[in-house]
CSV table of C-alpha atoms in Angstrom, one decimal:
chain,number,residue,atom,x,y,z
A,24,UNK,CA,0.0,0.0,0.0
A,25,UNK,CA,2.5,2.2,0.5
A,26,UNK,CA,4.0,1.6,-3.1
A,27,UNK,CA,0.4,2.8,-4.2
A,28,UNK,CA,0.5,5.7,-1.9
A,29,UNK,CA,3.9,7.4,-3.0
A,30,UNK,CA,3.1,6.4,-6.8
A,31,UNK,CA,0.2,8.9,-6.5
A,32,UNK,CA,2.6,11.6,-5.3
A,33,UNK,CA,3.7,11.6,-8.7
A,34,UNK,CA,-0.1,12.5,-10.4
A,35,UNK,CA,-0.5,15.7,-11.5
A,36,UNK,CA,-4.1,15.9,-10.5
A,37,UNK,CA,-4.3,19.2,-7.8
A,38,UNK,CA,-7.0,17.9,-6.1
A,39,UNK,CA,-7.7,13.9,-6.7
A,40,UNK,CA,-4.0,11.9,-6.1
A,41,UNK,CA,-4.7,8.3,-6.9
A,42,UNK,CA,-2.2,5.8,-6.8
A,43,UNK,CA,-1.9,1.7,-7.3
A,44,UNK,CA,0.6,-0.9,-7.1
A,45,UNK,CA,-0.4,-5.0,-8.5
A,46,UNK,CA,1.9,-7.3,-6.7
A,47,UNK,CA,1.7,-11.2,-7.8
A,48,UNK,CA,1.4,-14.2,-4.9
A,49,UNK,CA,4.7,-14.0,-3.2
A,50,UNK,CA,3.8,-10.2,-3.1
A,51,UNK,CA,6.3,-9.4,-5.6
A,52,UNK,CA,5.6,-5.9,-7.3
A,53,UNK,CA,4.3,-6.5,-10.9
A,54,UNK,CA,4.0,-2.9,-11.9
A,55,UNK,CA,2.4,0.6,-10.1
A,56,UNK,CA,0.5,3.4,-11.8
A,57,UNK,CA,-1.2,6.6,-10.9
A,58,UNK,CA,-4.3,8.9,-12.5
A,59,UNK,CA,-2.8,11.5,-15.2
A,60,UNK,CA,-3.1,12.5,-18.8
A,61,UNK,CA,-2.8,9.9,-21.4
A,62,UNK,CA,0.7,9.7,-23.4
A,63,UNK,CA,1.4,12.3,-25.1
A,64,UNK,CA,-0.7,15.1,-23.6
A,65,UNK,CA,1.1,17.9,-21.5
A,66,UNK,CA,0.0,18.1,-18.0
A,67,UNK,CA,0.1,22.2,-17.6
A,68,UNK,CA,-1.4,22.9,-20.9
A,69,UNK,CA,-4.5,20.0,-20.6
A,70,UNK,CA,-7.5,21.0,-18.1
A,71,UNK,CA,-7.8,20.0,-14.5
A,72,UNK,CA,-11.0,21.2,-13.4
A,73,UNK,CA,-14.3,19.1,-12.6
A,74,UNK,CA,-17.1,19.5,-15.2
A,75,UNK,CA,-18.2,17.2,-17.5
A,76,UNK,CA,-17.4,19.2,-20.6
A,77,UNK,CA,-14.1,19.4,-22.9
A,78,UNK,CA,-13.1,21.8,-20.1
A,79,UNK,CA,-13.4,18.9,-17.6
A,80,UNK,CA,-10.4,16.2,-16.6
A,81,UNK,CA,-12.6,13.1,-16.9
A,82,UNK,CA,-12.5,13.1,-20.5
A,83,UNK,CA,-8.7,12.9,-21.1
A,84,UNK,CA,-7.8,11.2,-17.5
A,85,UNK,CA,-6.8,7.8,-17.1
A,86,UNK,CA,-7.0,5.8,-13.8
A,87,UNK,CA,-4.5,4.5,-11.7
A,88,UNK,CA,-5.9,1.0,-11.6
A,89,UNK,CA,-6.1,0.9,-15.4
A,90,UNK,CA,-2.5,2.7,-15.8
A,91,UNK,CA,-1.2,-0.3,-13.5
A,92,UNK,CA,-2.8,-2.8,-15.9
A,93,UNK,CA,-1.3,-1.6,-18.8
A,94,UNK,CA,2.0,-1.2,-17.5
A,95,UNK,CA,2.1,-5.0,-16.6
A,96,UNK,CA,4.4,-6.9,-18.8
A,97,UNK,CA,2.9,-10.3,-17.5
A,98,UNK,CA,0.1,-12.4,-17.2
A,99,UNK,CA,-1.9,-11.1,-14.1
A,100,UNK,CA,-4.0,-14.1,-12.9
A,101,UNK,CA,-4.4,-14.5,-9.5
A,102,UNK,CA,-2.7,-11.3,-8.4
A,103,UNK,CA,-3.7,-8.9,-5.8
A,104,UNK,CA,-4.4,-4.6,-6.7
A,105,UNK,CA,-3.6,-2.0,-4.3
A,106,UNK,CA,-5.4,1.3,-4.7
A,107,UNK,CA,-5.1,4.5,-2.6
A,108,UNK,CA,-9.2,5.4,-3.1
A,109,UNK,CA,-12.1,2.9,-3.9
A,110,UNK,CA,-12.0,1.5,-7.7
A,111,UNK,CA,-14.6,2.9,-10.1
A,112,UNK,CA,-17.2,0.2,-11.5
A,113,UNK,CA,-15.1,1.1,-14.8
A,114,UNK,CA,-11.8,0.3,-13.2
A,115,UNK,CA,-13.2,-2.8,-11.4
A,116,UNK,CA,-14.2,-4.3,-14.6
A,117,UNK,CA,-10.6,-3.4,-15.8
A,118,UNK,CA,-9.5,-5.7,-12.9
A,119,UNK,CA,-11.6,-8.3,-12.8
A,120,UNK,CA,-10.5,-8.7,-16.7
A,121,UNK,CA,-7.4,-8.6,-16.5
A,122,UNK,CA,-7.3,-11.8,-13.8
A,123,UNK,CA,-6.7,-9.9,-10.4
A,124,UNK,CA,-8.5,-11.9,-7.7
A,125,UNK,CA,-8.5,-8.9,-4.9
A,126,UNK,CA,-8.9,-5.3,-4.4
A,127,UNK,CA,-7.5,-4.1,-1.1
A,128,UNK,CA,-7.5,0.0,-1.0
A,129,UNK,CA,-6.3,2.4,1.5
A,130,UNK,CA,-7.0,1.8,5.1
A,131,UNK,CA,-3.2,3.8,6.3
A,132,UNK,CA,-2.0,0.2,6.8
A,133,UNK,CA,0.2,-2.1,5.1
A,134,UNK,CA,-0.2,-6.1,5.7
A,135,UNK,CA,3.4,-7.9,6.1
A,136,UNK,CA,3.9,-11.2,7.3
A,137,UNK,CA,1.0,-11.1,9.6
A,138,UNK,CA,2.3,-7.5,10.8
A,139,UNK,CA,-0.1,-4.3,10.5
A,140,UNK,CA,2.7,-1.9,10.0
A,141,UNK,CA,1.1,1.9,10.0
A,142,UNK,CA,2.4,4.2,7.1
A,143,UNK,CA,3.7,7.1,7.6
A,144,UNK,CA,4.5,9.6,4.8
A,145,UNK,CA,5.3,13.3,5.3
A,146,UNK,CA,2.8,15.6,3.6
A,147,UNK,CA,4.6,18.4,1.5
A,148,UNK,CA,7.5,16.1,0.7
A,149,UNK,CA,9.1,18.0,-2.2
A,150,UNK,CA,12.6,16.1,-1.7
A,151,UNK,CA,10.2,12.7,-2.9
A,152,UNK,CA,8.4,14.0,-5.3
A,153,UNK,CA,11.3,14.9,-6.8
A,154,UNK,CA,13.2,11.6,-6.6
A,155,UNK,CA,9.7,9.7,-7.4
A,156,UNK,CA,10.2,11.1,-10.9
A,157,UNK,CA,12.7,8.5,-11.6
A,158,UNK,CA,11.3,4.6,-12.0
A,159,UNK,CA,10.7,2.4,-8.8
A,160,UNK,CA,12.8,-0.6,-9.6
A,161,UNK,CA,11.5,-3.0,-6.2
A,162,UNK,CA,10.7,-1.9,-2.7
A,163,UNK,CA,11.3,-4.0,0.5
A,164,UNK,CA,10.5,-3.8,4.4
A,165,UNK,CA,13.2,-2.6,6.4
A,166,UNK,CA,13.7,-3.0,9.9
A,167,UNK,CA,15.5,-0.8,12.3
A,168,UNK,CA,16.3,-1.7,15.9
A,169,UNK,CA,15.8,2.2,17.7
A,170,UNK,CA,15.8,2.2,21.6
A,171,UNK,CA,15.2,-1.2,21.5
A,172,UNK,CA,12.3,-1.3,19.8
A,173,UNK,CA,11.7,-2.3,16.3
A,174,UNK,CA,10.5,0.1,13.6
A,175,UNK,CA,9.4,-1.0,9.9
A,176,UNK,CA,9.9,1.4,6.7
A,177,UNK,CA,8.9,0.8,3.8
A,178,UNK,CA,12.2,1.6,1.5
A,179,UNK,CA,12.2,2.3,-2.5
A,180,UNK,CA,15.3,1.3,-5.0
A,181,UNK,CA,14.9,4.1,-7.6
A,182,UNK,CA,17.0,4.5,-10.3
A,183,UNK,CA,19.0,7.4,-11.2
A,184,UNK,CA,20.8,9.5,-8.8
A,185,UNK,CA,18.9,11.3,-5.6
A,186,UNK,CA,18.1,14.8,-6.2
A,187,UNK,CA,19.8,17.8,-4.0
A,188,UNK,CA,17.5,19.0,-0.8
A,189,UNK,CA,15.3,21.9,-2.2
A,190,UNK,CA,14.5,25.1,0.0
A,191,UNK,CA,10.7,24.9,0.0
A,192,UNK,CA,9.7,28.9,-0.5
A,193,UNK,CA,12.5,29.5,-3.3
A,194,UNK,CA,12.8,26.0,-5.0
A,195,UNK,CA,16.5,26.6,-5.5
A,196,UNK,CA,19.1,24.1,-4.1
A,197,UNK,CA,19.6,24.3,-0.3
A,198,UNK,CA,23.3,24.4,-0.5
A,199,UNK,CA,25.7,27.4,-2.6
A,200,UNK,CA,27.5,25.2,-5.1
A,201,UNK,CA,30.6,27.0,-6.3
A,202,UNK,CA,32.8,27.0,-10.0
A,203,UNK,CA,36.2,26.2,-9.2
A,204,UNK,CA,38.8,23.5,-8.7
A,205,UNK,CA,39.2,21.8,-5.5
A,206,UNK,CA,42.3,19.3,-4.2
A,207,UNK,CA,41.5,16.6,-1.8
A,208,UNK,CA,44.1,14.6,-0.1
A,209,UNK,CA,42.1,12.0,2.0
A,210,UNK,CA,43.5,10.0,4.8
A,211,UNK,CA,42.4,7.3,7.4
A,212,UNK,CA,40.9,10.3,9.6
A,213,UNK,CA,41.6,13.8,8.2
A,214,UNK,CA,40.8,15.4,5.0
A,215,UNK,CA,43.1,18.4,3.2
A,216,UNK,CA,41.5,20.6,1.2
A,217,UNK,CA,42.9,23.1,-1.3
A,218,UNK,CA,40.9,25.4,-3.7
A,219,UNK,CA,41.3,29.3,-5.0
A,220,UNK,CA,39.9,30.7,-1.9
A,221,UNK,CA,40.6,28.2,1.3
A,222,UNK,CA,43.0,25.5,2.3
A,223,UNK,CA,42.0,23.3,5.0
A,224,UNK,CA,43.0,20.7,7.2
A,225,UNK,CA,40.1,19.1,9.1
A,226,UNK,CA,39.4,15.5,11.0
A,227,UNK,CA,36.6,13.1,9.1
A,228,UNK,CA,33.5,13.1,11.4
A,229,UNK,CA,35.0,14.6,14.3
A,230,UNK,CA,31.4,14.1,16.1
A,231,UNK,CA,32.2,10.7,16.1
A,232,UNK,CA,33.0,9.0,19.1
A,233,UNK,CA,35.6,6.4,19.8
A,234,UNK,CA,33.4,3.5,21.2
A,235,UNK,CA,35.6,0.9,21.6
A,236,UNK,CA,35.8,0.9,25.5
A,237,UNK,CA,31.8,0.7,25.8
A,238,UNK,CA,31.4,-1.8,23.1
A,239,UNK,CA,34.2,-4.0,24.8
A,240,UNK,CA,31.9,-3.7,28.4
A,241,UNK,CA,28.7,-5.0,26.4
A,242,UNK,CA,30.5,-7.8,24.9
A,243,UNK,CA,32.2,-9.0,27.8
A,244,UNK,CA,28.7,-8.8,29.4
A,245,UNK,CA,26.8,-10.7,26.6
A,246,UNK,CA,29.4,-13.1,26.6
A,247,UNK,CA,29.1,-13.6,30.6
A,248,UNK,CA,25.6,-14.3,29.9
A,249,UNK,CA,25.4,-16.6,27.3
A,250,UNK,CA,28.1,-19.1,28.8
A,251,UNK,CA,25.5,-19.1,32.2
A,252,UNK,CA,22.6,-20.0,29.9
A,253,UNK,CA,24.4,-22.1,27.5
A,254,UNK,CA,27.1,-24.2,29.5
A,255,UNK,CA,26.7,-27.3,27.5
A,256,UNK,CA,28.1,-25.2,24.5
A,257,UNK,CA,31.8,-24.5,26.3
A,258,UNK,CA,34.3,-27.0,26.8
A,259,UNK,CA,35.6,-27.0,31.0
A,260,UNK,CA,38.6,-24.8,29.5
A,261,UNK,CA,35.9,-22.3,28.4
A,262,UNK,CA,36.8,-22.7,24.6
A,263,UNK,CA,33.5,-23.1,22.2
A,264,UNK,CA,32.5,-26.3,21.6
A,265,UNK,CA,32.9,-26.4,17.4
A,266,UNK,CA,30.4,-29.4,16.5
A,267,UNK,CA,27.3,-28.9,19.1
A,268,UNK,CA,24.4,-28.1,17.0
A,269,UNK,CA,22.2,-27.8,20.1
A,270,UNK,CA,20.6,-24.2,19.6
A,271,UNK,CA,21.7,-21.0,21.4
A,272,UNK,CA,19.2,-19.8,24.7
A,273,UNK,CA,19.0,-16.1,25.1
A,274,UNK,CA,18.2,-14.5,28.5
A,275,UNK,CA,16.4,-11.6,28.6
A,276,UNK,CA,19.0,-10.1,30.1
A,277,UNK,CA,21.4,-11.1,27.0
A,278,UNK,CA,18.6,-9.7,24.3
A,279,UNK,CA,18.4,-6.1,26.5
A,280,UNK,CA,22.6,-5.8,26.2
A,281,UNK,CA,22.5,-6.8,22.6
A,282,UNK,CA,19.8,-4.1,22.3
A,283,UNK,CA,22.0,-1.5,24.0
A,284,UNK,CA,24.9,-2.4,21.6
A,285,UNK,CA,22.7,-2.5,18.2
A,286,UNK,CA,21.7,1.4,19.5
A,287,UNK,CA,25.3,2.2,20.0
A,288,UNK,CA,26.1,1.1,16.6
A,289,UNK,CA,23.0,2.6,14.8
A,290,UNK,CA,24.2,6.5,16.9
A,291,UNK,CA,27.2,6.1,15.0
A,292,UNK,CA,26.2,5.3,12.0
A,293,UNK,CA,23.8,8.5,11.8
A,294,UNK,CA,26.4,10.6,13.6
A,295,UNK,CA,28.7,10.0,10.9
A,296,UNK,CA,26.5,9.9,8.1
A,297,UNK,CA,24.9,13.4,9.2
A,298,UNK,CA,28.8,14.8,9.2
A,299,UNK,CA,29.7,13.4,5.9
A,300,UNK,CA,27.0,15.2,4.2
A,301,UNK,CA,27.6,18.5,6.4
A,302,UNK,CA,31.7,18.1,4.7
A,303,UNK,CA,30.6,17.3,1.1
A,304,UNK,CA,28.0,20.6,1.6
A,305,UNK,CA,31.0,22.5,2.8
A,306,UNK,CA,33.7,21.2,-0.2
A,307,UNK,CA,30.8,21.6,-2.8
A,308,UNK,CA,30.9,25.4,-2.0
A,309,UNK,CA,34.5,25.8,-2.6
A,310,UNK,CA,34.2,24.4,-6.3
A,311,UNK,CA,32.3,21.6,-8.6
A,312,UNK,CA,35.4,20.6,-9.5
A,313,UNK,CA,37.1,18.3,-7.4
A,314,UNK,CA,39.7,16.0,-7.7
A,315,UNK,CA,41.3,13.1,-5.4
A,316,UNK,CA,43.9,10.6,-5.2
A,317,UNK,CA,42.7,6.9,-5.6
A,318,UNK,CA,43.1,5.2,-2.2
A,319,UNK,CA,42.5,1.3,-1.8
A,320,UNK,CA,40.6,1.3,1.8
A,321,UNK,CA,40.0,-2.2,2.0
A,322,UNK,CA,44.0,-2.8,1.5
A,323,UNK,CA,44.2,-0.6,4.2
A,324,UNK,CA,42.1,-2.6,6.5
A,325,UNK,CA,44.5,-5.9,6.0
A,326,UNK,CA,46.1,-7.2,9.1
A,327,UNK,CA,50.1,-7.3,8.5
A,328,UNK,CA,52.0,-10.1,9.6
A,329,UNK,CA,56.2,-9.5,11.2
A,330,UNK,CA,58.4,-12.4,13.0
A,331,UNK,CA,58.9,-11.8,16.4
A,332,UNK,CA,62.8,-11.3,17.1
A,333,UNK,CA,62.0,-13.4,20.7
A,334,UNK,CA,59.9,-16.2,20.1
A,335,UNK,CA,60.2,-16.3,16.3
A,336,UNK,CA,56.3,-16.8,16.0
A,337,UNK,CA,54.3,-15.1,13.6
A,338,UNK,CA,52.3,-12.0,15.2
A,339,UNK,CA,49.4,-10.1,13.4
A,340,UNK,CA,48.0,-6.7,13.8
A,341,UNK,CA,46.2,-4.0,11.9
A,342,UNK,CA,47.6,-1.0,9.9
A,343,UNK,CA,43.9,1.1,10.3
A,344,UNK,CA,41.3,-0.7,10.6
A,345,UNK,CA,39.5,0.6,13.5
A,346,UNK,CA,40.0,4.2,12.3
A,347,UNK,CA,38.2,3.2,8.7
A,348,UNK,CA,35.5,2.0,10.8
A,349,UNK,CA,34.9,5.1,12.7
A,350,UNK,CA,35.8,7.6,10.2
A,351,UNK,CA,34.8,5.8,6.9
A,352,UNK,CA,35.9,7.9,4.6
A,353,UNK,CA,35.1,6.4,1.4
A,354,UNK,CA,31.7,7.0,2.7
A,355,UNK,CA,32.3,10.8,2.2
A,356,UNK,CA,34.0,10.1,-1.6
A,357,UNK,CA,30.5,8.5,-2.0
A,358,UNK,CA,28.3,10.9,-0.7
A,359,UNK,CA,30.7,13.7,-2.7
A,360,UNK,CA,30.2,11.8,-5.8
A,361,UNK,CA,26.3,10.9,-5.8
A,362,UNK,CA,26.0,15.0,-5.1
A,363,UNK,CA,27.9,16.0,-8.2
A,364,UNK,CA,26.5,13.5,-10.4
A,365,UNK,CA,23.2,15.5,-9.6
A,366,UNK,CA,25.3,18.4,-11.6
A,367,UNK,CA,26.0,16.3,-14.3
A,368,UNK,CA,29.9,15.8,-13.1
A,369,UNK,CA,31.3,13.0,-10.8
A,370,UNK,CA,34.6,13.1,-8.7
A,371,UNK,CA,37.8,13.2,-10.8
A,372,UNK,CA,40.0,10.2,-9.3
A,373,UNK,CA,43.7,11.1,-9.4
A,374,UNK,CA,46.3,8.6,-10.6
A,375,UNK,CA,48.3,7.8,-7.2
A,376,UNK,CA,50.5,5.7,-9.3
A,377,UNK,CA,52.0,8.5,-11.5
A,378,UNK,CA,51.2,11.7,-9.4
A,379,UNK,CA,52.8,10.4,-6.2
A,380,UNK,CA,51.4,13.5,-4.4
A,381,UNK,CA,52.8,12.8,-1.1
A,382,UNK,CA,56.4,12.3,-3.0
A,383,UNK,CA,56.7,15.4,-5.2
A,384,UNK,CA,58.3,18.8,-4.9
A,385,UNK,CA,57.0,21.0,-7.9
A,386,UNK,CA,60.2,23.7,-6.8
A,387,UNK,CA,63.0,20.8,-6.9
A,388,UNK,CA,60.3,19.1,-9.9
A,389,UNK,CA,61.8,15.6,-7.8
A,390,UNK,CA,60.3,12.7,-6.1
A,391,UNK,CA,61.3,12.2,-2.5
A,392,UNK,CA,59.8,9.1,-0.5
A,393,UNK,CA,58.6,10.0,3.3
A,394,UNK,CA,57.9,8.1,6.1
A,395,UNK,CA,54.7,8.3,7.2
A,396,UNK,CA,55.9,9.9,10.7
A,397,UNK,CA,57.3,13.0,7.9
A,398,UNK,CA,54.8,15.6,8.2
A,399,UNK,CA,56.4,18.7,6.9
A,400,UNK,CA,58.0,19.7,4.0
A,401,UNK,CA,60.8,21.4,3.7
A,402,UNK,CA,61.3,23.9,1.2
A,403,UNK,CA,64.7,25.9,3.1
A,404,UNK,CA,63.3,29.6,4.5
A,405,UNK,CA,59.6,27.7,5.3
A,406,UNK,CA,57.8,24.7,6.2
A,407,UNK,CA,54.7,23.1,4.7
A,408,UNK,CA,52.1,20.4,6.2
A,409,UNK,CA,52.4,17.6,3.9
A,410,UNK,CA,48.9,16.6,3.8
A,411,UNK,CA,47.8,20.4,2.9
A,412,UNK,CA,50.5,20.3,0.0
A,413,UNK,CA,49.3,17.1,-1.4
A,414,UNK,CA,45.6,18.7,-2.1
A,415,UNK,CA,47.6,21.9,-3.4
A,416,UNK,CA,49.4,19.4,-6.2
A,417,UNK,CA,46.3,17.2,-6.8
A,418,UNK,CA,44.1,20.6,-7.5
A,419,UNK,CA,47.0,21.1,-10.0
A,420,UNK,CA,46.9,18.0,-11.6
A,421,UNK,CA,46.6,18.2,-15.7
A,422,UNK,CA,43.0,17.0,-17.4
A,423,UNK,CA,44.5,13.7,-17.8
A,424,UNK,CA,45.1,12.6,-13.9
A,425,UNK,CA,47.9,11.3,-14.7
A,426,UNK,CA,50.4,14.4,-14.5
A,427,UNK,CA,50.7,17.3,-12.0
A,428,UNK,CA,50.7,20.8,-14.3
A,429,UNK,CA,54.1,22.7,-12.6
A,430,UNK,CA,53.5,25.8,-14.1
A,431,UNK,CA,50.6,26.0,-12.7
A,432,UNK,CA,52.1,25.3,-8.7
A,433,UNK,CA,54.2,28.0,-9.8
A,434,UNK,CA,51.4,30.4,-10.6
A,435,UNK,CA,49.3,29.9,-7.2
A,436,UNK,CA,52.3,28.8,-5.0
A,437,UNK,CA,52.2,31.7,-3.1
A,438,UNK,CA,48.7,32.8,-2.9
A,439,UNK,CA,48.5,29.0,-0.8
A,440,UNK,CA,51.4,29.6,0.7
A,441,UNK,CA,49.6,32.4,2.2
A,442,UNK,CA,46.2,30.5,3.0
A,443,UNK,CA,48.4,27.9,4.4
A,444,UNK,CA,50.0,30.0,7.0
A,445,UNK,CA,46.5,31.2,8.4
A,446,UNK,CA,45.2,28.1,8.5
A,447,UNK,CA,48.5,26.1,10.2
A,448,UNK,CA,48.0,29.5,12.7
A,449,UNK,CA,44.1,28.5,13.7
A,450,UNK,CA,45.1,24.8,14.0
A,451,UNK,CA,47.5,25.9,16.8
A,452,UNK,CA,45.4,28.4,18.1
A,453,UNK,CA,43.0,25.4,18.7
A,454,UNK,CA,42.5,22.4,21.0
A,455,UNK,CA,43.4,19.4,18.6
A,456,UNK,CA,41.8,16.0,19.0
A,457,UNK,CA,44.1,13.2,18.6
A,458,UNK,CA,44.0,12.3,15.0
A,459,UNK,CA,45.1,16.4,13.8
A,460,UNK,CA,47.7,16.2,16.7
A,461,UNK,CA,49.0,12.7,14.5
A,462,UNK,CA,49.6,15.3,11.6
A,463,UNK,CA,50.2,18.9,12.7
């Protein structure tokens, strides 16, 4: 039903919005349809209002039911209609034609699995109507644990690419999107920026907080439950018995700490979410134009193995992975990418290979490896944060990514030189959280 529902947000009709959606036994969407003009007829020019005449819409309007019918590209016996207002007798005969066995219209409920889930929809939703425009490829149930409680959505996979948030009394974009270039050089958990106007050096999601200590306590107390309720699943040296089969009990107690944990998770995951789009709002305003290096995250994430010089056994640990997971930020390449492709652009990937970024001084025009522990260059009479001189070269890369342009460093050199300096002073004038006082 609420398929039906948010396919008749897409009828032009200013007073009557009708929408329906025919899904087959396994409730598998067949096709939707809503009540406009037939093919071919422009919707601002044609009439709208109520009488019976040529001026009238019933003459040239066709029903949702029927629309969904038509748009069916398979045999619909034995399948079910969902309609947002009571079918016409002209529309019911449609149905009962075309092999539907049952009608069930809007009641501001949807049946799932024996559930009676209430829909709710927010009225004067531009930011939908908007992204309705594109086609409704499947929709599912989703389920979200919040405060321990479940909650039910009905979610939409549309094609195309989600439209930016409109301001609702001038129906322009919310957020000032800039013309210019902008350099990114992205790490595990900062982000420098470099365009005409600013250079920046900022932490990914800084609202994110580290959560490893509390997650650790829930843990330790679900796993302190669930060896008192299952001790036939431990061996007497505590290890997991690998072939029992006998199935897992869950106290109450166990299913409330879970619940705590799956809320802890879900904060961060908005939390950072929320931030990501705040930065990509913030870097679209510097310039459309924006260019980073490649980075493989996942290799990044890859435990590393060394000998130990003592015992000669083989010891494991990870380069980053616990700062991917609270920073994530190819989430924010994402998010920056899916916003630009709105503007008929995407994010220009660097070659890391061949630019070497982190290596190159345009002055010396050489390549100089760094330890990762290097963060300043030197350049003689001044000093300059690696990371912020990295975006400075990648804004300056060449159409091809392949190649940084050096005349061009030359050209702007000191104009960042100059941004640099003010921001390197607010970073200092500043209380720095851990991962800036890594790189400053």
């Amino acid at each position: 039903m609420s398929v039906a529902y948010i396919s008749s947000l897409r009828s032009k009709d200013p007073r009557t919005q009708v929408g329906a959606c025919i899904v087959d036994k396994n409730h598998r969407i067949i096709s939707t349809g809503y009540n406009g003009m037939v093919n071919g007829c422009n919707d601002i020019d044609m009439p709208w209002g109520r009488s019976k005449g040529l001026d009238g819409k019933y003459l040239y309007v066709v029903h949702s039911e029927l629309n969904a019918i038509l748009h069916a590209r398979i045999n619909l016996e034995g399948c079910k209609i969902y309609v947002t207002l009571f079918p016409c007798n002209e529309c019911v005969k449609a149905i009962i034609q075309s092999g539907i066995k049952e009608i069930i219209y809007l009641n501001d409920n949807i049946l799932f699995a024996g559930l009676e889930i209430p829909v709710i929809i927010k009225k004067f939703d531009y930011y939908s109507r908007i992204a309705l425009n594109d086609k409704i490829k499947y929709c599912r149930i989703k389920r979200e644990v919040i405060k321990g409680k479940y909650h039910y959505y009905a979610q939409f996979i549309i094609e195309g690419v989600p439209p930016m948030s409109i301001n609702k009394t001038t129906g322009e974009i919310k957020h000032y999107i800039n013309n210019g270039v902008v350099g990114l050089d992205i790490g595990t958990q900062t982000l420098g920026i470099c365009s005409k106007t600013e250079v920046k050096l900022l932490e990914l999601a800084p609202e994110v907080q580290n959560i490893e200590k509390r997650k650790r306590v829930l843990q330790r107390k679900m796993d302190r439950s669930r060896r008192a309720t299952n001790p036939n699943k431990f061996n007497d040296s505590g290890t997991y018995k690998s072939k029992n089969n006998i199935k897992w009990i869950k106290s109450k107690h166990y299913i409330e700490t879970q619940m705590q944990l799956k809320e802890l998770y879900r904060k961060q995951r908005e939390v950072r979410k929320h931030s990501h789009n705040k930065l990509a709002n913030y870097i679209l305003t510097l310039g459309n134009d924006i260019k980073v290096e490649t980075m493989d995250f996942i290799e990044l994430q890859v435990r590393n193995s060394t000998i130990s010089k003592n015992t000669g056994k083989i010891i494991k640990y990870k380069k980053f992975g616990k700062s991917l997971e609270n920073k994530a930020p190819a989430m924010l390449l994402t998010i920056l990418d899916t916003k630009l492709k709105w503007l008929n652009t995407q994010l220009k990937k660097v070659n890391t290979y061949t630019v070497k970024a982190s290596q190159y001084n345009h002055v010396k025009n050489s390549y100089t490896k760094k330890n990762l522990n290097e963060r300043w260059n030197d350049f003689g009479d001044f000093m300059i944060q690696r990371d912020l001189y990295s975006s400075f070269l990648i804004m300056n890369v060449n159409d091809d990514l392949s190649s940084i342009n050096r005349d061009l460093c030359f050209e702007k050199f000191d104009r960042f030189k100059v941004l640099h300096d003010i921001e390197i002073e607010r970073l200092r004038n500043t209380q720095l959280t851990k991962a800036l006082r890594n790189v400053i």
